[in-house]
Amino acid sequence: MNLLKQVNFPKDIKNMEEKTLKQLAKEIRHFLIHSVSKTGGHLASNLGVVELTLALHYCFDLPKDKIVWDVGHQAYVHKLLTGRKKQFCHLRQFHGLSGFPKPHESEYDVFAAGHSSTSISAALGIAKARDLKGEQNHVIAVIGDGAMSGGLAYEALNNAAKENTNLIVILNDNEMSIVNNVGAMSRYLTHLRTDSAYIHAKESFQNFSKKVPLLGNAANFVFEKMRSGAKFLFLPGMLFEEMGFHYIGPIDGHNLEELKEVFQNVKQMRGPLLIHVKTKKGKGYPYAEQESWKYHGVGKFDIKTGKTFSNGKEDYSAVFGKKLVELAEKNENILALTAAMASGTGLLEFQKKFPKRFFDVAIAEQHGVTFSAGLACQGMIPVFAVYSTFLQRAYDQIVHDVCMQKLPVVFAIDRAGIVGADGETHQGVFDIAYLSHIPNMTLVSPKNKWELEEMLTFAVNFKNPIAIRYPRGTASEEFKNHQQPITYGKSEVIQKGTKIALLTEGHMLPFAMQAAEKLKQKNIIPLVVNMRFLKPLDTQILQEAAKCCDYIVTVEDGVRQGGFGTKVLEYYSDCGIYGVKVWNMGFPDKYIEQGTTEELYHEYQLDGEGIYQSIINKMELERNCK
């Protein structure tokens, strides 16, 4: 690791020879494998871009030149080369180094991103701002082939061609997003990777064209038409060429000499360029090369065996996946959909068992929602499994294409609430707020694994839009004795009580019960309710709580603004019930940082102790104000 010790900023590699850079690449891979094995993180994607990142930092002048990393989970090498090497021991930890680009973290990070397909749009905006300011620098967007399945990327390509400014797009083609890519773009790029005939055809045609004498306007017109037709037959990247980009590639993304030569040459070119770079996800670590999807976002693992450290317990995604297979065996109209997340959402078994009823729409959540709407309007029962933070991208489609038409689409919202180490871009704290105000939407939240199964059974038989939100991690087996049948719009009383009512949703119930136990020490036995339905609310239990309690405390794994606690306040206001005080507990009006779920619930006083202390403090404050 002698070379890496000497490298802290891009300037430190500028004068390195080819042999030295190759050795540095080996040391970087060694560092990443050992560091991520201790902290967890995005390993495979970063191992695949070592040479690409080195070549970019070697050839371009950062931070004057700007690199925009799509998603950002491929930016670890960039962080190593820009002064953050010592912080990797705290990668993705509370108050530690972010796993994604963060402008506030470094001047070398131009644009924050945790979702895919944004880089070309952002880079084009940065390039146009450069033009307007009269500055001279290069702007580079690095986007993966998986992210190219997102519609936003094509909107940006289209606009970039119209603006015709200097912009470099690097298509990092590793044939993967998280799992294998799907769709027409994937097939197109595969053709470019595997068909070498075009290379010789292109060279021969160019040589021939140079020898053709000037034959007059008519002959030139015919010749141009012939050349254009031949380009469609033989040349790579015609999709990009026709969109107004000058296409270069494919080139070997692990060949430093070739990468450096190309990057130095394109610095002299004008207009929008697309460089097609072929890389291997997981390169340098055999386990990650063989099963790169397992090491896309990996927890702590043993380097020698490649095995991750796990508690061995079933998580909510697995519970969902198993139950959906069981339901689909009984009802052939049940379909499963995902946006490039079959593994993460627990759908691999469904995909294997019902291949014709499984649809991976690639990284295209907007399309996934409207595609589901189309299926639903023809009598199918589409279950769209999607992370909470990714469903945000399809908000208009939920409003316009599903809910307005009352179509029975089931949204299985995985990773709802706090997810931990991925931080601001992935915390699923907004779904209650952005779904509960949409007409015709029903929103439910299970307290444990069995309730998730029951809610899914209820959902596939429901005749209107419905969303089930459930968290990341181990599926709770608590409160098994409290397992009443699911009835539309009805909550579940976990503990009878007076004076204080704790109204909670989903997996926040254990925290509420911990607070209730502490309140008993103050001779207060609170009413504890598992709301189950966040929309519609159980108005009967709200009426009963207002009669027997002085304080109503709502607890949710989401932002307070617009959450179900807000809906409780609205209900009491609409009914003219002013004798009861309502305290809403949830996350504040801010983006929630990275950290373990335990650390974050504690930080925002949403664990048992925090809920208890907040209640006591508010009661004490009220007494002192009287």
XYZ file of C-alpha atoms in Angstrom:
626
model
C 0.000 0.000 0.000
C 3.031 2.263 -0.379
C 1.738 4.107 -3.436
C -1.717 4.750 -2.038
C -0.166 6.281 1.081
C 1.424 8.926 -1.146
C -1.812 9.795 -2.943
C -4.182 12.258 -1.339
C -5.342 14.463 -4.204
C -5.527 14.189 -8.012
C -2.319 16.182 -8.446
C -0.429 13.324 -6.798
C -1.039 10.989 -9.750
C -0.474 13.468 -12.603
C 3.142 12.473 -13.260
C 2.854 8.761 -12.587
C 3.985 6.375 -15.306
C 1.756 3.640 -16.706
C 3.369 0.908 -14.626
C 2.977 2.949 -11.444
C -0.676 3.695 -12.148
C -1.387 0.000 -12.666
C 0.192 -0.783 -9.313
C -1.863 1.986 -7.720
C -5.012 0.423 -9.191
C -4.145 -2.875 -7.479
C -3.575 -1.118 -4.169
C -6.875 0.742 -4.455
C -8.766 -2.515 -4.994
C -7.000 -4.066 -2.016
C -7.921 -1.039 0.105
C -11.572 -1.067 -0.978
C -12.046 -4.786 -0.305
C -10.552 -4.585 3.172
C -12.240 -1.306 4.098
C -15.744 -2.228 2.907
C -15.483 -5.663 4.540
C -15.409 -3.822 7.879
C -18.031 -1.144 7.232
C -20.262 -2.527 4.501
C -21.022 -0.497 1.406
C -21.157 -0.555 -2.377
C -18.252 -2.773 -3.329
C -18.770 -4.354 -6.764
C -19.595 -1.114 -8.583
C -16.499 0.612 -7.212
C -14.137 -2.245 -7.983
C -15.288 -1.935 -11.585
C -14.362 1.737 -12.030
C -10.842 1.869 -10.575
C -8.984 2.417 -13.867
C -11.751 4.632 -15.234
C -11.568 6.906 -12.178
C -7.772 7.010 -12.236
C -7.788 7.984 -15.910
C -10.358 10.736 -15.308
C -8.361 12.244 -12.457
C -5.144 11.903 -14.445
C -6.443 13.617 -17.590
C -8.819 16.248 -16.250
C -8.179 19.170 -13.941
C -10.370 18.738 -10.864
C -12.059 20.586 -9.230
C -12.052 23.084 -12.125
C -13.340 20.320 -14.385
C -16.533 18.765 -13.048
C -17.396 15.068 -12.748
C -21.022 14.158 -12.036
C -21.384 10.575 -10.820
C -24.695 8.922 -11.591
C -26.232 7.378 -8.434
C -22.894 7.956 -6.733
C -22.396 4.398 -5.516
C -19.423 4.194 -7.907
C -17.582 7.179 -6.408
C -15.496 5.515 -3.667
C -12.301 5.626 -5.769
C -13.039 9.276 -6.517
C -13.278 9.899 -2.769
C -9.991 8.097 -2.153
C -8.251 10.339 -4.677
C -9.751 13.558 -3.310
C -8.545 13.711 0.275
C -10.909 11.379 2.120
C -8.849 8.222 2.480
C -8.561 8.424 6.265
C -12.314 8.768 6.659
C -13.100 5.399 5.055
C -13.012 3.669 8.445
C -16.221 5.621 9.155
C -17.841 5.038 5.761
C -21.670 5.243 5.928
C -21.559 5.597 9.709
C -23.260 8.174 11.923
C -21.473 11.513 11.355
C -19.014 9.669 9.098
C -18.108 9.604 5.405
C -21.111 9.402 3.104
C -21.422 6.506 0.681
C -22.532 8.978 -2.016
C -21.131 12.244 -3.422
C -21.798 15.203 -1.115
C -20.859 18.751 -2.143
C -20.700 19.822 1.500
C -18.160 17.030 2.091
C -15.686 18.057 -0.614
C -15.231 20.643 -3.356
C -14.510 17.710 -5.670
C -18.111 16.463 -5.294
C -20.174 18.521 -7.707
C -23.655 17.061 -7.331
C -25.319 14.909 -4.669
C -27.054 11.787 -5.954
C -28.353 8.509 -4.586
C -30.955 7.765 -7.266
C -30.114 6.771 -10.817
C -30.316 8.455 -14.224
C -29.790 12.033 -12.984
C -26.183 12.644 -14.060
C -26.676 13.782 -17.662
C -29.395 16.274 -16.698
C -27.281 17.696 -13.891
C -24.114 17.781 -15.986
C -25.935 19.579 -18.811
C -27.160 22.186 -16.336
C -23.620 22.651 -15.029
C -22.275 22.930 -18.584
C -24.832 25.553 -19.590
C -24.100 27.549 -16.430
C -20.431 27.426 -17.435
C -21.308 28.777 -20.891
C -23.434 31.587 -19.472
C -20.619 32.611 -17.145
C -18.072 32.527 -19.967
C -15.919 29.918 -18.249
C -13.752 27.261 -19.896
C -13.797 23.835 -18.284
C -14.884 20.286 -18.986
C -18.046 18.699 -17.573
C -18.236 14.911 -17.443
C -21.209 12.716 -16.543
C -20.442 9.107 -15.613
C -23.550 6.951 -16.009
C -23.967 3.177 -15.822
C -25.747 1.145 -18.457
C -28.352 0.187 -15.858
C -29.120 3.854 -15.250
C -29.540 4.314 -19.002
C -32.811 2.390 -18.688
C -34.278 5.371 -16.827
C -36.335 7.793 -18.903
C -34.682 10.843 -17.339
C -31.412 9.907 -19.041
C -33.066 10.090 -22.473
C -34.778 13.355 -21.699
C -31.330 14.736 -20.887
C -29.711 13.275 -24.014
C -32.411 14.843 -26.135
C -31.963 18.247 -24.519
C -28.162 18.030 -24.644
C -28.253 17.529 -28.412
C -30.504 20.578 -28.765
C -28.231 22.758 -26.640
C -25.154 21.471 -28.528
C -22.725 22.513 -25.808
C -19.490 20.836 -24.796
C -20.442 17.877 -22.633
C -18.803 14.494 -22.113
C -20.971 11.533 -21.167
C -19.180 8.349 -20.150
C -21.366 5.273 -20.428
C -19.908 2.838 -17.892
C -21.093 -0.427 -19.396
C -20.716 -3.348 -16.992
C -23.849 -5.168 -18.174
C -25.354 -4.721 -14.708
C -27.354 -2.306 -12.622
C -27.780 -4.159 -9.341
C -28.740 -7.394 -11.062
C -28.668 -8.194 -14.779
C -30.017 -5.425 -16.952
C -33.172 -5.935 -18.955
C -34.862 -4.291 -21.917
C -34.087 -3.011 -25.388
C -31.197 -0.743 -24.333
C -29.494 -3.687 -22.659
C -29.801 -5.739 -25.844
C -28.544 -2.811 -27.930
C -25.442 -2.355 -25.797
C -24.807 -6.084 -25.856
C -24.785 -5.902 -29.651
C -22.247 -3.087 -29.565
C -20.053 -5.058 -27.196
C -20.084 -8.295 -29.150
C -20.213 -7.340 -32.837
C -16.751 -6.393 -34.103
C -17.700 -6.270 -37.806
C -18.610 -2.621 -37.577
C -15.050 -1.645 -36.676
C -13.602 -2.948 -39.937
C -16.584 -1.664 -41.932
C -16.193 1.799 -40.489
C -12.463 1.957 -41.248
C -12.904 0.628 -44.804
C -15.733 3.041 -45.562
C -13.779 6.009 -44.215
C -10.721 5.098 -46.282
C -12.847 4.697 -49.396
C -14.626 8.004 -48.884
C -11.307 9.835 -48.773
C -10.452 8.544 -52.265
C -13.724 9.592 -53.919
C -13.221 12.714 -56.069
C -15.666 15.596 -56.114
C -18.396 14.516 -58.582
C -20.818 17.388 -58.421
C -23.852 18.095 -56.282
C -26.049 15.256 -57.544
C -23.393 12.590 -57.096
C -22.451 13.959 -53.682
C -26.090 13.835 -52.596
C -26.342 10.174 -53.615
C -23.046 9.389 -51.926
C -24.142 11.011 -48.658
C -27.338 8.973 -48.685
C -25.340 5.783 -49.264
C -22.955 6.666 -46.466
C -25.811 7.420 -44.092
C -27.456 4.083 -44.873
C -24.209 2.236 -44.382
C -23.739 3.876 -41.020
C -27.021 2.432 -39.835
C -25.914 -1.010 -40.990
C -22.378 -1.025 -39.675
C -21.561 1.679 -37.179
C -21.968 1.415 -33.398
C -23.755 3.980 -31.337
C -26.104 5.135 -34.076
C -28.813 5.692 -31.484
C -26.538 8.201 -29.769
C -25.275 9.620 -33.071
C -28.819 10.244 -34.241
C -29.579 11.942 -30.936
C -26.792 14.410 -31.692
C -23.883 12.900 -29.776
C -20.515 12.002 -31.220
C -20.083 8.358 -30.203
C -16.699 6.860 -29.265
C -16.225 3.231 -28.331
C -16.656 0.701 -26.986
C -13.272 0.890 -25.253
C -11.722 -1.266 -22.539
C -12.492 0.362 -19.213
C -9.619 -1.456 -17.514
C -6.956 -0.401 -20.023
C -5.397 2.702 -18.520
C -3.348 3.545 -21.589
C -6.384 3.442 -23.875
C -8.543 5.393 -21.436
C -5.934 8.124 -21.032
C -5.453 8.421 -24.795
C -9.179 8.751 -25.421
C -9.719 11.265 -22.621
C -6.812 13.428 -23.764
C -8.132 13.414 -27.323
C -11.751 14.264 -26.467
C -10.631 17.311 -24.510
C -10.002 18.929 -27.884
C -13.397 17.989 -29.365
C -16.481 20.160 -29.414
C -20.144 19.465 -28.770
C -21.782 16.598 -26.865
C -19.746 13.379 -26.782
C -20.585 9.899 -25.533
C -17.728 7.563 -24.640
C -18.782 3.941 -24.318
C -16.542 2.243 -21.735
C -16.790 -1.470 -21.014
C -15.942 -2.528 -17.435
C -16.417 -5.553 -15.205
C -18.385 -5.094 -12.019
C -16.550 -6.548 -9.021
C -13.183 -6.729 -10.819
C -10.334 -7.865 -8.617
C -12.348 -9.767 -6.027
C -13.440 -13.207 -7.305
C -16.581 -13.437 -5.180
C -17.763 -10.024 -6.382
C -16.950 -10.876 -10.006
C -18.952 -14.113 -9.876
C -21.968 -12.741 -8.004
C -21.695 -8.993 -8.349
C -25.314 -8.428 -7.307
C -24.519 -9.791 -3.840
C -21.740 -7.252 -3.459
C -23.567 -4.282 -4.905
C -24.642 -3.072 -1.481
C -23.024 -5.491 0.940
C -22.871 -5.645 4.718
C -19.753 -6.545 6.654
C -18.200 -9.700 5.228
C -15.332 -12.164 5.606
C -12.779 -11.495 2.857
C -11.519 -15.078 2.656
C -14.916 -16.716 2.278
C -16.931 -13.806 0.905
C -19.707 -14.571 3.382
C -21.603 -11.714 4.951
C -22.311 -11.563 8.658
C -26.020 -12.083 9.251
C -28.296 -12.865 12.161
C -29.881 -15.579 10.028
C -33.399 -14.289 10.616
C -36.002 -13.689 7.940
C -36.419 -10.118 6.790
C -39.597 -8.342 5.680
C -38.682 -8.604 1.996
C -38.428 -12.393 2.276
C -41.736 -12.618 4.154
C -43.406 -10.551 1.438
C -41.881 -12.631 -1.371
C -42.920 -15.977 0.112
C -46.475 -14.864 0.797
C -46.871 -13.431 -2.692
C -45.818 -16.765 -4.219
C -48.353 -18.542 -2.018
C -51.131 -16.165 -3.090
C -50.140 -16.370 -6.758
C -50.419 -20.160 -6.684
C -54.096 -19.719 -5.879
C -54.830 -16.769 -8.180
C -53.362 -16.680 -11.679
C -54.231 -12.989 -12.085
C -51.658 -11.942 -9.494
C -48.573 -10.435 -11.155
C -45.331 -9.170 -9.655
C -43.443 -6.114 -10.882
C -40.162 -4.534 -9.865
C -37.863 -1.769 -11.088
C -34.493 -3.564 -11.306
C -34.820 -4.765 -7.692
C -36.004 -8.374 -7.905
C -33.509 -9.517 -5.293
C -33.847 -6.558 -2.931
C -37.633 -6.789 -2.863
C -37.775 -10.555 -2.329
C -39.151 -11.482 -5.767
C -36.528 -13.950 -7.004
C -38.640 -16.991 -6.113
C -41.703 -15.474 -7.784
C -39.625 -14.752 -10.883
C -38.398 -18.346 -10.968
C -41.801 -19.903 -10.368
C -43.943 -17.596 -12.526
C -41.647 -16.155 -15.217
C -44.548 -15.078 -17.453
C -46.218 -13.253 -14.578
C -43.084 -11.438 -13.449
C -42.018 -8.096 -14.943
C -38.776 -6.224 -14.363
C -39.265 -2.798 -15.931
C -35.618 -1.767 -15.276
C -34.856 1.510 -13.525
C -38.117 3.071 -14.640
C -40.462 3.551 -11.707
C -42.722 5.949 -13.589
C -43.262 3.397 -16.326
C -43.656 0.652 -13.707
C -46.593 2.433 -12.090
C -48.419 3.234 -15.326
C -47.663 -0.244 -16.698
C -49.290 -1.599 -13.531
C -52.281 0.667 -14.147
C -52.657 -0.756 -17.646
C -52.558 -4.294 -16.312
C -55.069 -3.473 -13.579
C -57.591 -1.914 -15.946
C -57.721 -5.239 -17.777
C -58.519 -7.317 -14.713
C -55.004 -8.245 -13.584
C -53.766 -7.809 -9.997
C -50.367 -6.130 -10.289
C -48.201 -6.011 -7.162
C -45.456 -3.432 -7.652
C -42.630 -4.069 -5.161
C -40.520 -0.942 -4.814
C -38.401 0.865 -2.255
C -40.107 3.836 -0.618
C -37.431 6.261 -1.725
C -37.651 5.087 -5.355
C -41.447 5.249 -5.498
C -41.121 9.004 -4.963
C -40.013 9.224 -8.588
C -43.420 8.049 -9.805
C -45.628 10.388 -7.799
C -47.515 11.820 -10.775
C -48.241 8.364 -12.146
C -49.707 7.271 -8.799
C -51.941 10.351 -8.757
C -52.957 10.489 -12.402
C -52.796 6.929 -13.718
C -53.713 4.798 -10.705
C -55.669 6.665 -8.050
C -57.737 8.931 -10.286
C -59.055 5.817 -12.029
C -59.404 3.803 -8.796
C -57.350 0.984 -10.279
C -56.523 -1.947 -7.976
C -52.732 -1.675 -8.012
C -50.929 -3.007 -4.932
C -47.849 -1.035 -3.927
C -45.543 -3.159 -1.771
C -43.372 -0.403 -0.303
C -40.127 -1.926 0.926
C -37.564 0.019 3.002
C -40.250 2.333 4.390
C -39.006 4.539 7.199
C -35.394 4.759 8.305
C -33.036 2.487 6.358
C -29.760 3.498 7.985
C -26.360 3.753 6.348
C -27.410 4.955 2.886
C -28.503 8.227 4.447
C -30.548 11.107 3.082
C -31.138 9.776 -0.418
C -32.566 6.458 0.742
C -34.447 7.135 3.980
C -38.065 6.178 3.279
C -39.600 8.801 5.536
C -41.864 10.576 3.039
C -44.248 7.877 1.790
C -46.928 8.363 4.453
C -47.042 12.076 3.618
C -46.967 11.763 -0.159
C -49.488 8.912 -0.352
C -52.015 9.660 2.372
C -53.356 12.859 0.785
C -54.100 11.231 -2.609
C -57.816 10.473 -3.108
C -58.768 6.780 -3.380
C -55.483 5.586 -1.862
C -55.485 3.190 1.084
C -52.329 2.963 3.188
C -51.524 0.247 5.731
C -48.541 -0.593 7.915
C -47.917 -3.986 9.595
C -46.528 -4.423 13.095
C -44.925 -7.848 12.436
C -44.359 -10.564 9.829
C -47.783 -12.164 10.247
C -49.596 -8.884 9.879
C -47.658 -8.209 6.672
C -48.893 -11.541 5.306
C -52.477 -10.739 6.280
C -52.276 -7.265 4.789
C -50.927 -8.632 1.516
C -53.783 -11.145 1.393
C -56.219 -8.301 2.025
C -54.539 -6.105 -0.602
C -54.684 -8.542 -3.545
C -58.425 -8.907 -2.944
C -59.018 -5.173 -2.547
C -60.664 -3.380 -5.451
C -58.924 -0.014 -5.136
C -55.345 1.303 -4.965
C -53.580 0.175 -1.807
C -50.066 0.542 -0.432
C -48.396 -1.558 2.255
C -45.362 0.063 3.871
C -42.862 -2.117 5.743
C -39.320 -1.513 6.962
C -35.916 -2.827 6.060
C -34.442 -5.570 8.203
C -35.497 -8.485 10.363
C -39.220 -9.206 10.343
C -40.609 -8.750 13.831
C -42.109 -11.750 15.617
C -43.368 -9.691 18.547
C -47.048 -9.346 19.454
C -48.015 -12.661 17.888
C -50.879 -12.939 20.376
C -52.314 -9.692 19.050
C -53.373 -10.903 15.635
C -56.898 -9.800 14.897
C -58.294 -10.192 11.346
C -57.747 -7.260 9.004
C -60.909 -5.184 8.670
C -60.957 -2.191 6.354
C -60.178 1.031 8.203
C -59.946 -0.586 11.639
C -57.121 -0.369 14.159
C -56.083 -2.820 16.862
C -55.975 -2.046 20.602
C -52.800 -3.525 22.082
C -53.260 -2.207 25.615
C -56.259 -0.560 27.228
C -55.605 2.548 29.280
C -56.496 6.109 30.144
C -55.015 9.613 30.385
C -52.544 9.074 27.492
C -53.180 7.352 24.157
C -50.211 6.131 22.130
C -51.277 5.771 18.497
C -48.534 4.064 16.544
C -47.906 2.550 13.128
C -46.050 -0.547 12.004
C -42.780 -1.451 13.594
C -42.849 1.612 15.872
C -45.170 -0.359 18.145
C -42.367 -1.938 20.238
C -40.977 1.531 20.982
C -44.418 2.722 22.027
C -44.779 -0.289 24.332
C -41.386 0.394 25.881
C -42.513 3.944 26.612
C -45.799 2.590 28.009
C -43.899 0.355 30.440
C -41.938 3.349 31.692
C -45.117 5.379 32.081
C -46.515 2.658 34.322
C -43.769 3.557 36.779
C -45.421 6.985 36.942
C -48.771 5.287 37.658
C -49.961 5.994 34.128
C -51.317 3.109 32.067
C -51.676 4.453 28.523
C -53.976 3.263 25.791
C -51.739 1.735 23.070
C -53.154 1.357 19.574
C -51.684 -0.262 16.472
C -53.342 1.937 13.846
C -52.854 -0.529 10.964
C -54.674 1.780 8.542
C -52.953 5.141 8.120
C -55.550 6.010 5.525
C -58.413 5.858 6.212
C -57.952 6.423 9.934
C -60.040 4.507 12.436
C -62.256 7.404 13.509
C -64.037 5.262 16.074
C -60.845 4.697 18.067
C -60.026 8.404 17.734
C -63.403 9.265 19.259
C -62.895 6.764 22.079
C -59.366 7.997 22.780
C -60.582 11.593 23.009
C -63.161 10.555 25.636
C -60.811 8.621 27.940
C -57.497 10.444 27.442
C -56.192 13.957 27.962
C -53.241 13.474 25.620
C -53.018 11.792 22.221
C -49.474 10.920 21.137
C -48.901 9.735 17.583
C -45.679 7.890 16.717
C -44.606 7.222 13.137
C -41.516 6.200 11.177
C -41.776 9.149 8.821
C -41.759 12.925 8.721
C -44.226 14.700 11.011
C -45.320 17.154 8.337
C -48.141 15.512 6.443
C -47.857 12.252 8.338
C -50.684 10.292 9.912
C -50.344 12.376 13.079
C -51.239 15.412 11.000
C -54.349 13.580 9.807
C -55.307 12.896 13.439
C -55.054 16.608 14.204
C -57.156 17.417 11.149
C -59.815 14.939 12.227
C -60.139 16.402 15.716
C -60.215 19.916 14.281
C -62.898 19.015 11.741
C -65.002 17.412 14.469
C -64.558 20.336 16.844
C -62.840 18.189 19.491
C -60.585 20.645 21.277
C -60.414 19.205 24.794
C -57.639 16.769 23.968
C -54.012 17.661 23.298
C -52.313 15.970 20.347
C -48.546 15.528 20.215
C -47.091 14.226 16.977
C -43.814 12.318 17.096
C -41.875 11.620 13.932
C -38.899 12.971 12.039
C -38.485 16.741 11.682
C -38.627 18.791 8.500
C -35.142 17.847 7.304
C -33.293 15.134 5.422
C -32.236 12.416 7.834
C -28.536 11.617 7.834
C -26.839 8.226 7.722
C -26.350 6.027 10.764
C -27.679 2.801 12.190
C -31.421 2.700 12.753
C -30.779 2.471 16.496
C -28.641 5.611 16.432
C -31.154 7.555 14.381
C -34.218 6.588 16.439
C -32.276 7.596 19.533
C -31.075 10.857 17.950
C -34.623 11.909 17.091
C -36.204 10.615 20.322
C -38.233 7.923 18.602
C -36.972 4.932 20.564
C -38.724 3.828 23.755
C -36.707 6.066 26.022
C -37.062 9.038 23.693
C -40.838 8.704 23.407
C -41.151 8.383 27.173
C -38.920 11.395 27.898
C -40.729 13.543 25.329
C -44.083 12.775 26.928
C -42.815 13.477 30.436
C -41.149 16.715 29.332
C -44.283 17.943 27.580
C -46.467 17.112 30.578
C -44.025 18.870 32.898
C -43.915 21.915 30.637
C -47.692 22.069 30.538
C -47.921 21.922 34.328
C -45.400 24.737 34.686
C -47.353 26.909 32.237
C -50.573 26.673 34.224
